[in-house]
mmCIF file of C-alpha atoms and ligand atoms in Angstrom:
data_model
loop_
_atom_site.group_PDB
_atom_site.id
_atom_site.type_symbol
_atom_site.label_atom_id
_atom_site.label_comp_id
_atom_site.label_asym_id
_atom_site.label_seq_id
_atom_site.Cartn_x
_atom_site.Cartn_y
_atom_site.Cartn_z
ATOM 1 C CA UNK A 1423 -20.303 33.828 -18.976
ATOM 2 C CA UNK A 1424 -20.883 35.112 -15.524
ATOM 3 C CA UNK A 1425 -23.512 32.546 -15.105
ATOM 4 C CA UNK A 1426 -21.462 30.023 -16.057
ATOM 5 C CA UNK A 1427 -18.891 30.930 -13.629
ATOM 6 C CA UNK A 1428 -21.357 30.874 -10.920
ATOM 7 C CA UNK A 1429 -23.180 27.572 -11.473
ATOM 8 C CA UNK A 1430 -19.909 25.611 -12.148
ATOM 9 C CA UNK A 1431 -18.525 26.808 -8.897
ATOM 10 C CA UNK A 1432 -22.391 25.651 -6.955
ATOM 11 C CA UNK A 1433 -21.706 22.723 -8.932
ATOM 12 C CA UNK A 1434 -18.620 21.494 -7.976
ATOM 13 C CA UNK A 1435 -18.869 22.603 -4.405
ATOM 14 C CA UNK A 1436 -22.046 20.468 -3.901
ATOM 15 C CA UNK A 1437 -20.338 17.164 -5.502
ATOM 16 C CA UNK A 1438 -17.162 17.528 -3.025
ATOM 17 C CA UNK A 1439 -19.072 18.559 -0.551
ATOM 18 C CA UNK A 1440 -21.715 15.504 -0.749
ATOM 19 C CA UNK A 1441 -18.423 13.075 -0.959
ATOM 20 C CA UNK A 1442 -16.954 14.742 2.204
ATOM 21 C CA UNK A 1443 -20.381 14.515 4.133
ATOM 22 C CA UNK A 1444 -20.097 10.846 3.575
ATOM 23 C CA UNK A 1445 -16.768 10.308 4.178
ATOM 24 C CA UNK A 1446 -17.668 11.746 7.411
ATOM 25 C CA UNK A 1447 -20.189 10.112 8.309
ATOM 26 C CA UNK A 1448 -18.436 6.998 8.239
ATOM 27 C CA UNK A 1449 -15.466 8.288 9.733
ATOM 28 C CA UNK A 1450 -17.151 9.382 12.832
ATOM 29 C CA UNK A 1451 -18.734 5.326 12.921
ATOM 30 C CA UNK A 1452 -15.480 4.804 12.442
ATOM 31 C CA UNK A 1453 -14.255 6.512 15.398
ATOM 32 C CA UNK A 1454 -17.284 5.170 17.450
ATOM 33 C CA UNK A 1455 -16.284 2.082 17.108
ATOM 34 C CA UNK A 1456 -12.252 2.649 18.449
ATOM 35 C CA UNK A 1457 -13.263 4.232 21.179
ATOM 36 C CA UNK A 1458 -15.492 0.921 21.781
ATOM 37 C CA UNK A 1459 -12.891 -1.303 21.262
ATOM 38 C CA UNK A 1460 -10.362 0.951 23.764
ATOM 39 C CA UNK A 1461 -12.997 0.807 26.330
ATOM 40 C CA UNK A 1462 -13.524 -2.674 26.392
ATOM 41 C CA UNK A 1463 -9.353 -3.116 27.449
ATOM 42 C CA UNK A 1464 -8.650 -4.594 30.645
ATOM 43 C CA UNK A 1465 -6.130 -6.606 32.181
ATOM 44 C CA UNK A 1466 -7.148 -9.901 30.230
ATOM 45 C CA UNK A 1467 -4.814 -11.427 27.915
ATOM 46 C CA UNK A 1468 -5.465 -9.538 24.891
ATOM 47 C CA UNK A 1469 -6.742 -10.944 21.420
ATOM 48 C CA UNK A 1470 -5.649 -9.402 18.264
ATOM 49 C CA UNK A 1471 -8.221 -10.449 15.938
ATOM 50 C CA UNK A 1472 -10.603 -9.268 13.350
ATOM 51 C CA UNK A 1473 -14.503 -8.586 15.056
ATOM 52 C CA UNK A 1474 -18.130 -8.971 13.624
ATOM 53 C CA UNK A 1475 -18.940 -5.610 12.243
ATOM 54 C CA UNK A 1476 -15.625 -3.889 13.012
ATOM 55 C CA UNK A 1477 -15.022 -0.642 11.324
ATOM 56 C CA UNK A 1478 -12.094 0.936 12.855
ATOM 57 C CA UNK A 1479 -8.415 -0.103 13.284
ATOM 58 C CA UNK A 1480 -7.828 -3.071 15.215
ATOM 59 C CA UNK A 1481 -6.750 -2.562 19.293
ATOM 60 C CA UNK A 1482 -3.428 -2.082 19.614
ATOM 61 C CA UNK A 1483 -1.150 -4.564 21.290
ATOM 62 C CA UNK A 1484 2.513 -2.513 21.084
ATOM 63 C CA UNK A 1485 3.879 0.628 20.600
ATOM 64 C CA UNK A 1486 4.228 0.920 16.646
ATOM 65 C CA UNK A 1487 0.410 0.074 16.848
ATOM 66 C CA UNK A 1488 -0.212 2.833 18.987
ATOM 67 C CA UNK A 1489 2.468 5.429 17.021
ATOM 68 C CA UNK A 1490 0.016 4.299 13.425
ATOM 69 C CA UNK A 1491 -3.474 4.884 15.975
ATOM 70 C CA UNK A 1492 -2.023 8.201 16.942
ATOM 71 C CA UNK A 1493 -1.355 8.935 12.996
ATOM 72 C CA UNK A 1494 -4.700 7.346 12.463
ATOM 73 C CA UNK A 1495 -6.226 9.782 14.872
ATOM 74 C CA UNK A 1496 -4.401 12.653 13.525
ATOM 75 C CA UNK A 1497 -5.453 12.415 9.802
ATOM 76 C CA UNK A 1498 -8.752 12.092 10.757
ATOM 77 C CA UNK A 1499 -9.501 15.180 13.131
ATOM 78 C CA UNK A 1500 -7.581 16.786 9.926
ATOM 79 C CA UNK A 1501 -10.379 15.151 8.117
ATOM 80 C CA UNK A 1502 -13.272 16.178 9.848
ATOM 81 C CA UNK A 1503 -12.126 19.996 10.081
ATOM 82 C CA UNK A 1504 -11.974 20.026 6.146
ATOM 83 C CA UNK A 1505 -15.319 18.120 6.240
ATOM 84 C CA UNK A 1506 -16.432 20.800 8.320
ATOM 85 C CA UNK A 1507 -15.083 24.046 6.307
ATOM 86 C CA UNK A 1508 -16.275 22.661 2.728
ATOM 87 C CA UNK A 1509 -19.814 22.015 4.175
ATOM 88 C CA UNK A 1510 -19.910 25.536 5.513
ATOM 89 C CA UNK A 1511 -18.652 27.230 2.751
ATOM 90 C CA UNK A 1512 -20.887 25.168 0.738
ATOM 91 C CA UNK A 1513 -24.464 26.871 2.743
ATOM 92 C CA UNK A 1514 -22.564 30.068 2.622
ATOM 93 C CA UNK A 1515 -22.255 29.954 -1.378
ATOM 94 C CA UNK A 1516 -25.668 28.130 -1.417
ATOM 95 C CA UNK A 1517 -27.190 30.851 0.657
ATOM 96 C CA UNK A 1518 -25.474 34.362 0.240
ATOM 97 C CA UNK A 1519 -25.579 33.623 -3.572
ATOM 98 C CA UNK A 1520 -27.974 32.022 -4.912
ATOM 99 C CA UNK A 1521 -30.105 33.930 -7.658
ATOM 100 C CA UNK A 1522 -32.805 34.921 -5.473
ATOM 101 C CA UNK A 1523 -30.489 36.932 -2.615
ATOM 102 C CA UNK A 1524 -27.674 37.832 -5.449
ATOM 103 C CA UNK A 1525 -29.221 38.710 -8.459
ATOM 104 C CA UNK A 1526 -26.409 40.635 -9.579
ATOM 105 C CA UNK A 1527 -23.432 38.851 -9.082
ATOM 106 C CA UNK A 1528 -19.859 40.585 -8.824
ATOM 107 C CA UNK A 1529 -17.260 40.402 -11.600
ATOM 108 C CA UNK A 1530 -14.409 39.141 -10.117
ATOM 109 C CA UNK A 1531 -12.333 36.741 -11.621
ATOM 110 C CA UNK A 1532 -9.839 36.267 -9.077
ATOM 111 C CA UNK A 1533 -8.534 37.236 -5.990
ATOM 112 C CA UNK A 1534 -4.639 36.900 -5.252
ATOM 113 C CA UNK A 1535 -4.681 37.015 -1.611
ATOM 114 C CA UNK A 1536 -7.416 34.391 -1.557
ATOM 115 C CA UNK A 1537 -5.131 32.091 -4.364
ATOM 116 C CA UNK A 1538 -1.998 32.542 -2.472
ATOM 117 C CA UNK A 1539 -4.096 31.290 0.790
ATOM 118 C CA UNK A 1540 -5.887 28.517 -0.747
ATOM 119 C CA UNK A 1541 -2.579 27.185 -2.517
ATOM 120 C CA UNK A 1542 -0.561 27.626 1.319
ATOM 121 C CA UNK A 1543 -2.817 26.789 3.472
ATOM 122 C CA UNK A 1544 -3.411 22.877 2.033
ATOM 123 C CA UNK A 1545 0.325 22.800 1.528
ATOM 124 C CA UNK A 1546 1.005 23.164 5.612
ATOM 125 C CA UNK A 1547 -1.780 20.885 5.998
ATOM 126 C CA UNK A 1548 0.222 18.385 4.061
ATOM 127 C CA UNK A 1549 3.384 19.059 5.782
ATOM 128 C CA UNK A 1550 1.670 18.553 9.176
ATOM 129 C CA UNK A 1551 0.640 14.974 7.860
ATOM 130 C CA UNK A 1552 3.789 14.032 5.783
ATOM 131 C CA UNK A 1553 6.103 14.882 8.811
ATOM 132 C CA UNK A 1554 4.802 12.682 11.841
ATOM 133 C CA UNK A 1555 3.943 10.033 8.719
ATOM 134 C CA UNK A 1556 7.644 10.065 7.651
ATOM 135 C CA UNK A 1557 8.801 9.659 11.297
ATOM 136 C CA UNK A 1558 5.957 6.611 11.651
ATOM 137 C CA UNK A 1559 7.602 4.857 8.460
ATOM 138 C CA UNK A 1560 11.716 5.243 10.395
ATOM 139 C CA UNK A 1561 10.398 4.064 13.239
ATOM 140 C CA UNK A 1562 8.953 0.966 12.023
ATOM 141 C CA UNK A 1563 12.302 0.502 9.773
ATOM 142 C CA UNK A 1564 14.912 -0.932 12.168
ATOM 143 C CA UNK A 1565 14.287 -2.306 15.452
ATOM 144 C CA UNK A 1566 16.368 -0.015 18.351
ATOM 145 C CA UNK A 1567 18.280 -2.568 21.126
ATOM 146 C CA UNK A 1568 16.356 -5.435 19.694
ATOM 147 C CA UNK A 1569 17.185 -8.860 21.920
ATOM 148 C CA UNK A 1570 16.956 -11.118 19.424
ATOM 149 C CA UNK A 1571 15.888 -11.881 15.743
ATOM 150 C CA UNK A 1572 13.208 -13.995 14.217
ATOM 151 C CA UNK A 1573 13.657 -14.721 10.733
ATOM 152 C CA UNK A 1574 10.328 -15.043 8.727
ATOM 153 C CA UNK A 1575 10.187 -16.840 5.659
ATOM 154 C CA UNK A 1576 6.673 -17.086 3.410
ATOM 155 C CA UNK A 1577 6.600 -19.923 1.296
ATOM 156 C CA UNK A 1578 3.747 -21.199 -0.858
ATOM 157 C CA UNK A 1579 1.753 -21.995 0.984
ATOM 158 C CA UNK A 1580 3.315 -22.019 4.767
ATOM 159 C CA UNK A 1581 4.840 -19.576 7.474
ATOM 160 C CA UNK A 1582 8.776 -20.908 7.935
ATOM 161 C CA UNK A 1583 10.277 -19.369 11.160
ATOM 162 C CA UNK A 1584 13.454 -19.487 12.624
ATOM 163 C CA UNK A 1585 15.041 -18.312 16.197
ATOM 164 C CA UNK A 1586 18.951 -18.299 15.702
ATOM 165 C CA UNK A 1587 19.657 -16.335 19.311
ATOM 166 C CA UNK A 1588 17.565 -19.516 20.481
ATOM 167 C CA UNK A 1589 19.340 -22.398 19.422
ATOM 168 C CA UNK A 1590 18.639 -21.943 15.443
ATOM 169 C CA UNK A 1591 15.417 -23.907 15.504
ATOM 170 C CA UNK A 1592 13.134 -23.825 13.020
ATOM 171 C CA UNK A 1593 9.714 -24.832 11.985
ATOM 172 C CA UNK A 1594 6.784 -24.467 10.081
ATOM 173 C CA UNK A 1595 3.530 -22.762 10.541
ATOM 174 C CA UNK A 1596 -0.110 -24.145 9.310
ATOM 175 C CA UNK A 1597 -3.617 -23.194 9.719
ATOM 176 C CA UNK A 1598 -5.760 -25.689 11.966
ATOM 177 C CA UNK A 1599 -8.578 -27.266 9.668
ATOM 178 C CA UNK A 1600 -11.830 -26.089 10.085
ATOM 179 C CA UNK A 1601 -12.574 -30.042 11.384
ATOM 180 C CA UNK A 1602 -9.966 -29.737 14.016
ATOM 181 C CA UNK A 1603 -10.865 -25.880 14.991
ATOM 182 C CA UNK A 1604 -10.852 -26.313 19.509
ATOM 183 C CA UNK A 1605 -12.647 -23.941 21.342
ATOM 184 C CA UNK A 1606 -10.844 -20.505 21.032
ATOM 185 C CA UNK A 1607 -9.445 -20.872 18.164
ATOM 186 C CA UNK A 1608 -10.440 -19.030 15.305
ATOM 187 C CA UNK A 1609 -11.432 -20.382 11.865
ATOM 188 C CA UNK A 1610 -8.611 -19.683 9.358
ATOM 189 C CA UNK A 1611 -6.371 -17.319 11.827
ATOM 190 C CA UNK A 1612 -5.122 -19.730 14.628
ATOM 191 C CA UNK A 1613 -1.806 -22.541 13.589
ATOM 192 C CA UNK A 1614 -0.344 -25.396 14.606
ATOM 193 C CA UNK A 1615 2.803 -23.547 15.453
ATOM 194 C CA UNK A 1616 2.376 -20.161 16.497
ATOM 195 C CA UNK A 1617 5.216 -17.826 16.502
ATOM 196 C CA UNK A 1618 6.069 -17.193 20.086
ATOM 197 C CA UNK A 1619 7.683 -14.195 21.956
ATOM 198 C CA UNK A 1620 8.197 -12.478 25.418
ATOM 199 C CA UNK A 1621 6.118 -9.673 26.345
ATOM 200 C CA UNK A 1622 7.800 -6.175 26.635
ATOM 201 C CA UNK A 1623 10.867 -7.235 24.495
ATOM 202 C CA UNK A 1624 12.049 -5.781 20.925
ATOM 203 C CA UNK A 1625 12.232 -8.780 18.498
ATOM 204 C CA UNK A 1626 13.752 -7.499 15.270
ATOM 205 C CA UNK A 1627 11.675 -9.443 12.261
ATOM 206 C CA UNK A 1628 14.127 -10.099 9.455
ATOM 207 C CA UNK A 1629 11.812 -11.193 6.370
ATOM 208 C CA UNK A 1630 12.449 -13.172 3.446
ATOM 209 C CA UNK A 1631 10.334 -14.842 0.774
ATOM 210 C CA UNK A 1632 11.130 -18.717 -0.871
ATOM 211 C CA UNK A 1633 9.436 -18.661 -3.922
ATOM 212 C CA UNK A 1634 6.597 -15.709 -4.533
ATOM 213 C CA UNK A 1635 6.578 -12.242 -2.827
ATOM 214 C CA UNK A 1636 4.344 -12.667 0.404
ATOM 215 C CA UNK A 1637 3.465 -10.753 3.712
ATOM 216 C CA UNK A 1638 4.036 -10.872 6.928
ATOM 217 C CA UNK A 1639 1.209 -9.043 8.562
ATOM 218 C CA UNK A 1640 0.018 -8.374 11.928
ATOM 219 C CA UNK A 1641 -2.477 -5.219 12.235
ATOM 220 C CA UNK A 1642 -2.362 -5.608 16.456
ATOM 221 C CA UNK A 1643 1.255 -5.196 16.417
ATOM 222 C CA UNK A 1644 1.323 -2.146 13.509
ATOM 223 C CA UNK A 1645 3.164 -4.954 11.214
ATOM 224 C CA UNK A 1646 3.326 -5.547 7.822
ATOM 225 C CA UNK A 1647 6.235 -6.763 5.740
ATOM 226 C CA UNK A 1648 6.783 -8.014 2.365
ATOM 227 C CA UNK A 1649 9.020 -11.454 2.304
ATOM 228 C CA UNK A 1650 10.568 -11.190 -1.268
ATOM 229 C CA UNK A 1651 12.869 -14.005 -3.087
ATOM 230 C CA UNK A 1652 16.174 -12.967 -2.717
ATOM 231 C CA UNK A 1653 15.788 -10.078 -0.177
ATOM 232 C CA UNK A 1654 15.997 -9.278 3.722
ATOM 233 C CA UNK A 1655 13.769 -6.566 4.275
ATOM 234 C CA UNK A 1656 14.141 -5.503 8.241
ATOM 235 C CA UNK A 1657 11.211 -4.436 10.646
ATOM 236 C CA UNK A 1658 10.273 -5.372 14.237
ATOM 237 C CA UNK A 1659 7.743 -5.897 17.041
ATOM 238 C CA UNK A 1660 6.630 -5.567 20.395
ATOM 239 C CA UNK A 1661 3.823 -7.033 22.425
ATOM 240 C CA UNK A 1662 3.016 -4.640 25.426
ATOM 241 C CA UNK A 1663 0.086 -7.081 26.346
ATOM 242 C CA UNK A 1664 0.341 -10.861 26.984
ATOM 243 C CA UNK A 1665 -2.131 -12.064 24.477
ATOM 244 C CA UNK A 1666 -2.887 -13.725 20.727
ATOM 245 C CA UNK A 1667 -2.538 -11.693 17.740
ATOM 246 C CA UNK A 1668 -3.238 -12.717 14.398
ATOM 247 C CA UNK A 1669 -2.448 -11.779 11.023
ATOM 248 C CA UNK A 1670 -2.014 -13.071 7.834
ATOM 249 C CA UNK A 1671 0.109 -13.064 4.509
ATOM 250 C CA UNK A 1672 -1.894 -10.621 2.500
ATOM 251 C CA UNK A 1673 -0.116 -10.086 -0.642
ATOM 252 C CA UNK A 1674 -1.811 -12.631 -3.158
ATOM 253 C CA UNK A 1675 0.300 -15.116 -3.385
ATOM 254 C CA UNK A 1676 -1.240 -18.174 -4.925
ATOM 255 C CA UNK A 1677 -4.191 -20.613 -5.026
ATOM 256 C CA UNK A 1678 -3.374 -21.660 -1.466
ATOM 257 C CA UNK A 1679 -3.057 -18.211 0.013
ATOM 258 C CA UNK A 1680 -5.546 -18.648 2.613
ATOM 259 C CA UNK A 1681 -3.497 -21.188 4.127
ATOM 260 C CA UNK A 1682 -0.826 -18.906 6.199
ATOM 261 C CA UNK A 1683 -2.484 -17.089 8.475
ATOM 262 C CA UNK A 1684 -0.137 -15.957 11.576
ATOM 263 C CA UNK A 1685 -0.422 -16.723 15.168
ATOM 264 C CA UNK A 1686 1.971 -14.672 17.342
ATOM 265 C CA UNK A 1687 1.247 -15.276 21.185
ATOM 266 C CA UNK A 1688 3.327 -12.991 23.891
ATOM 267 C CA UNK A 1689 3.726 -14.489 27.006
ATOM 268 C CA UNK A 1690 5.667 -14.071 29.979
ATOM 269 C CA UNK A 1691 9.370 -14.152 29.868
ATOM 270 C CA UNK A 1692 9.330 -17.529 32.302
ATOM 271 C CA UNK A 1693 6.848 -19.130 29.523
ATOM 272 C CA UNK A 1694 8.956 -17.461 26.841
ATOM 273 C CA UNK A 1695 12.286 -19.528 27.956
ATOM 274 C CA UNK A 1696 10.376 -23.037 28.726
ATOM 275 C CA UNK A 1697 8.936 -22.877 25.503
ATOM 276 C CA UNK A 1698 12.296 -22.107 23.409
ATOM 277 C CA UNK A 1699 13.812 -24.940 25.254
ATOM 278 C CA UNK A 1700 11.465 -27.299 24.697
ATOM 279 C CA UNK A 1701 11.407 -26.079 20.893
ATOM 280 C CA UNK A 1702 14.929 -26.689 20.974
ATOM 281 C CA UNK A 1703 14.253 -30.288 21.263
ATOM 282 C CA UNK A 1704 11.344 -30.261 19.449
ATOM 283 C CA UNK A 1705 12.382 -29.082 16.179
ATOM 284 C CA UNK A 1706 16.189 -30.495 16.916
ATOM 285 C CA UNK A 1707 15.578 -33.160 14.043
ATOM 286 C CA UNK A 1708 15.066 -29.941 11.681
ATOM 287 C CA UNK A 1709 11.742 -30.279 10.002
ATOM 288 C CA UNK A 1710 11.902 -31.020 6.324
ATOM 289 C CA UNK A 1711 11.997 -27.557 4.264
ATOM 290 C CA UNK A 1712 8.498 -28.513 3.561
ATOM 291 C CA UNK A 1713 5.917 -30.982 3.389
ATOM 292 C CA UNK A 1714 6.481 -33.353 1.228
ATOM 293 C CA UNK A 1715 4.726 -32.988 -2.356
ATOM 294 C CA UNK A 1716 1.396 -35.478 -1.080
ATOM 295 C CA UNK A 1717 0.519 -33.417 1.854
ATOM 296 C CA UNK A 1718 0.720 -30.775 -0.232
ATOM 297 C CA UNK A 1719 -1.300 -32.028 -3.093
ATOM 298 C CA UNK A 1720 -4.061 -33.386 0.105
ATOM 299 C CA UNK A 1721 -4.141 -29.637 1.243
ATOM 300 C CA UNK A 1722 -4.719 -28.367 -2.055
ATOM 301 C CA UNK A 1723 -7.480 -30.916 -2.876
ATOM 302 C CA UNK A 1724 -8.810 -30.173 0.902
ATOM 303 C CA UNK A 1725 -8.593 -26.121 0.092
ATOM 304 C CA UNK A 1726 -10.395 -27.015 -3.396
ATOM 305 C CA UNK A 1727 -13.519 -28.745 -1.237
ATOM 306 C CA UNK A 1728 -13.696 -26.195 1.435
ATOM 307 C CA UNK A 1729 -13.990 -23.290 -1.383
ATOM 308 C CA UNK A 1730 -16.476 -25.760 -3.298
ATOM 309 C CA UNK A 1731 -18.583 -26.000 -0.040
ATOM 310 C CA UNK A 1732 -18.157 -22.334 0.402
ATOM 311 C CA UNK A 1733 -20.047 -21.761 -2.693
HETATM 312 CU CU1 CU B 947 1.548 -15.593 0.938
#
């Protein structure tokens, strides 16, 4: 019985413990590779973008990105100090008792000052996560003194945006073809018609889906926001940074999924105003509310041959 006790206890120790050394191992890549991508930060216009080999969060280009880096960084000090405990308890249990140094083991079955701690303690850790986590989620809930709204619409398969405080123009957002990709663009991120705002300025992001629940994702900005049928869901953004940063709807949404990836570019307020006036007149006809059913039926067969030559 005693024995029993003992070995199950080794046992399960050395499983958790084995998991938790290799969670943090790759936590501390992990980490290696933020504090890569915060080094390499300058005063160039900044790209939001997936990298080769990238392990850790993307680099932030706002301030709810930093808030969710700063809860990033948070859970995962938290992380590494359990890491650290289990594995130490583990060579203490390992060591102190094994069979050889302990042959007769005591016959305690519990302890209640040890059960009260062990039943506390990961209860304040939890509090000290859920707290600054709950604040994270309020923040990103409304935008606070936003100057204007952009309303986001996923459709299948397209980005529809409009700018009422602009003029109420609207258009549509597509992925470039791989055939058409320029230098600097990348393949199945950059649009035709990127989504366009000032840098330094709250834009509160009203979403909304037209036929299937998508979403409206941007990990640079510390975005993400499901556009369901029949809803306005609320959220908002800031670019700190000029600079490009992608996203993409990533809620399955369809055989043509891969075709709305999102561009959002932050530029200078100057830039900002030339280009809403000449998007005034630019999209003054009002674009249809989609393409019409050929185009789409091209894409589709176009999206069918890619994936084929994929294969
Ligand atoms: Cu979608």
């Amino acid at each position: 019985m005693r024995k029993h006790f003992g070995a199950g206890l080794v046992g399960a120790l050395y499983a958790s413990g084995a998991r938790l050394v290799a969670a943090a191992l790759l936590l501390f890549a992990t980490a290696g590779t933020a504090l890569a991508q915060t080094a390499q930060g300058g005063a160039a216009p900044m790209i939001g973008a997936p990298q080769p080999w990238g392990m850790g969060l993307q680099a932030s280009g706002g301030p709810i990105k930093d808030a969710i880096s700063s809860f990033n960084s948070l859970v995962f000090w938290i992380i590494v100090a359990i890491t650290i405990f289990v594995f130490l308890l583990l060579v203490w249990v390992v060591v102190k008792y094994s069979a050889a140094a302990n042959p007769k083991p005591s016959r305690t079955s519990h302890n209640t000052a040890l059960e009260i701690a062990w039943t506390v303690v990961p209860v304040l850790i939890l509090l000290v996560i859920a707290i600054p986590s709950f604040r994270l989620i309020y923040y990103q809930d409304r935008a606070v003194d936003a100057e204007f709204t952009i309303n986001v619409q996923g459709r299948q398969w397209y980005w529809h945006y409009a700018y009422p405080d602009q003029g109420n123009f609207t258009f549509d957002s597509y992925p470039v073809q791989d055939a058409d990709i320029r230098p600097g663009q990348i393949r199945a991120l950059s649009v035709d018609n990127p989504l366009v705002i000032p840098v330094g300025a709250n834009v509160r992001i009203l979403t909304t889906g037209q036929d299937v629940i998508h979403s409206f994702f941007v990990p640079s900005l510390g975005v993400q926001k499901y556009t369901i049928p029949g809803r306005t869901l609320e959220t908002w953004i800031r670019a700190d940074r000029p600079g490009v940063y992608y996203g993409q709807c990533n809620q399955i949404c369809g055989v043509n999924h891969w075709f709305m990836p999102i561009e959002v570019r932050a530029v200078p307020r100057e830039e900002f105003n030339a280009w809403a006036e000449q998007a005034r007149t630019r999209f003054a006809q009002g674009l249809p509310p989609g393409p019409p059913p050929s185009v789409l039926a091209e894409r589709q067969a176009q999206s069918t041959t890619i994936a084929d030559a994929r294969r």
